[in-house]
Amino acid sequence: AQSVTQPDIHITVSEGASLELRCNYSYGATPYLFWYVQSPGQGLQLLLKYFSGDTLVQGIKGFEAEFKRSQSSFNLRKPSVHWSDAAEYFCAVGPPPGGYNKLIFGAGTRLAVHP
Amino acid sequence: SQTIHQWPATLVQPVGSPLSLECTVEGTSNPNLYWYRQAAGRGLQLLFYSVGIGQISSEVPQNLSASRPQDRQFILSSKKLLLSDSGFYLCAWSRREVNTEAFFGQGTRLTVV
């Protein structure tokens, strides 16, 4: 079965420090991968997506992610975190073979940023 | 551009009361529509999806139902709410083509008391 694992439930970094959020997936075919961000009480905003091609993808707000097939990973990175990046981040994979656009989400990683 | 509207933003309902949450999409036609639920500290669980008017698929058995009376309207309902129905409900849409991203509404915080 398809699944997404985000090993870190909470992460705290200092403002200006680098950030890496981990995402591992289990998928039976070429995955389509996404990172979303959610501010408290809000909907989800798409940060970036990987469908094919270059395995390093750039997103909004200075984020990037790298697809590593050999490690079944799609980690999110940012070289210098800003206080406004404090939010919850979700990795998602989809769709299942033969299915509709049903995204499967990880449990999320809550990011706190210290001044 | 496409927009998605979801309301109400917050709702407090007593146990046993009915529920109706509405979602509409503007600026696109024939979208796929989705209802997700997010419980506190957990990821998103897909509840229902729809590929067309009157076509609803349920992902998990539950106390809720969904309907799509118009192409860009998606409604989440319950006849009698349970305490366990509390959570954050998110509507989303995606283009009909396979393998595209989903776009989310702002969510509804439902508290059943």
PDB file of C-alpha atoms in Angstrom, chain B residues 35-93:
ATOM      1  CA  TRP B  35     -13.188  16.323   1.355  1.00  0.00           C
ATOM      2  CA  TYR B  36     -10.379  15.712   3.815  1.00  0.00           C
ATOM      3  CA  ARG B  37     -10.445  15.623   7.598  1.00  0.00           C
ATOM      4  CA  GLN B  38      -7.521  16.597   9.763  1.00  0.00           C
ATOM      5  CA  ALA B  39      -7.594  15.484  13.377  1.00  0.00           C
ATOM      6  CA  ALA B  40      -5.413  17.281  15.901  1.00  0.00           C
ATOM      7  CA  GLY B  41      -1.758  16.326  15.495  1.00  0.00           C
ATOM      8  CA  ARG B  42      -2.466  13.981  12.641  1.00  0.00           C
ATOM      9  CA  GLY B  43      -2.238  14.080   8.903  1.00  0.00           C
ATOM     10  CA  LEU B  44      -5.010  14.455   6.412  1.00  0.00           C
ATOM     11  CA  GLN B  45      -7.468  11.675   5.824  1.00  0.00           C
ATOM     12  CA  LEU B  46      -9.385  11.588   2.565  1.00  0.00           C
ATOM     13  CA  LEU B  47     -13.099  11.181   3.258  1.00  0.00           C
ATOM     14  CA  PHE B  48     -14.765  11.572  -0.139  1.00  0.00           C
ATOM     15  CA  TYR B  49     -13.877  12.384  -3.692  1.00  0.00           C
ATOM     16  CA  SER B  50     -15.964  13.180  -6.739  1.00  0.00           C
ATOM     17  CA  VAL B  51     -15.185  13.171 -10.432  1.00  0.00           C
ATOM     18  CA  GLY B  52     -18.542  14.552 -11.561  1.00  0.00           C
ATOM     19  CA  ILE B  53     -22.044  15.621 -10.621  1.00  0.00           C
ATOM     20  CA  GLY B  54     -23.712  13.005  -8.486  1.00  0.00           C
ATOM     21  CA  GLN B  55     -20.589  10.811  -8.477  1.00  0.00           C
ATOM     22  CA  ILE B  56     -19.286  10.318  -4.961  1.00  0.00           C
ATOM     23  CA  SER B  57     -16.756   7.817  -3.699  1.00  0.00           C
ATOM     24  CA  SER B  58     -16.217   7.213  -0.014  1.00  0.00           C
ATOM     25  CA  GLU B  59     -12.806   6.341   1.284  1.00  0.00           C
ATOM     26  CA  VAL B  60     -13.696   5.405   4.847  1.00  0.00           C
ATOM     27  CA  PRO B  61     -16.900   4.249   6.525  1.00  0.00           C
ATOM     28  CA  GLN B  62     -18.249   6.933   8.776  1.00  0.00           C
ATOM     29  CA  ASN B  63     -21.093   9.052   9.974  1.00  0.00           C
ATOM     30  CA  LEU B  64     -20.721  11.540   7.139  1.00  0.00           C
ATOM     31  CA  SER B  65     -21.935  11.759   3.565  1.00  0.00           C
ATOM     32  CA  ALA B  66     -21.116  13.948   0.584  1.00  0.00           C
ATOM     33  CA  SER B  67     -23.040  15.238  -2.380  1.00  0.00           C
ATOM     34  CA  ARG B  68     -22.217  17.103  -5.567  1.00  0.00           C
ATOM     35  CA  PRO B  69     -25.397  18.764  -6.832  1.00  0.00           C
ATOM     36  CA  GLN B  70     -23.564  21.020  -9.285  1.00  0.00           C
ATOM     37  CA  ASP B  71     -20.292  20.770 -11.161  1.00  0.00           C
ATOM     38  CA  ARG B  72     -18.397  23.075  -8.829  1.00  0.00           C
ATOM     39  CA  GLN B  73     -20.261  22.504  -5.578  1.00  0.00           C
ATOM     40  CA  PHE B  74     -19.393  19.890  -2.998  1.00  0.00           C
ATOM     41  CA  ILE B  75     -21.291  19.414   0.248  1.00  0.00           C
ATOM     42  CA  LEU B  76     -20.367  17.433   3.342  1.00  0.00           C
ATOM     43  CA  SER B  77     -23.279  16.376   5.518  1.00  0.00           C
ATOM     44  CA  SER B  78     -24.330  14.410   8.530  1.00  0.00           C
ATOM     45  CA  LYS B  79     -27.776  13.615   9.881  1.00  0.00           C
ATOM     46  CA  LYS B  80     -26.568  13.250  13.460  1.00  0.00           C
ATOM     47  CA  LEU B  81     -23.172  14.426  14.589  1.00  0.00           C
ATOM     48  CA  LEU B  82     -20.987  12.433  16.946  1.00  0.00           C
ATOM     49  CA  LEU B  83     -18.287  13.763  19.264  1.00  0.00           C
ATOM     50  CA  SER B  84     -15.749  11.948  17.106  1.00  0.00           C
ATOM     51  CA  ASP B  85     -16.754  14.062  14.109  1.00  0.00           C
ATOM     52  CA  SER B  86     -14.887  17.028  15.583  1.00  0.00           C
ATOM     53  CA  GLY B  87     -11.941  18.116  13.502  1.00  0.00           C
ATOM     54  CA  PHE B  88     -10.704  20.362  10.748  1.00  0.00           C
ATOM     55  CA  TYR B  89     -12.379  19.716   7.412  1.00  0.00           C
ATOM     56  CA  LEU B  90     -10.719  20.705   4.181  1.00  0.00           C
ATOM     57  CA  CYS B  91     -12.214  20.834   0.726  1.00  0.00           C
ATOM     58  CA  ALA B  92      -9.896  20.568  -2.260  1.00  0.00           C
ATOM     59  CA  TRP B  93     -10.045  20.446  -6.022  1.00  0.00           C
TER      60      TRP B  93
END
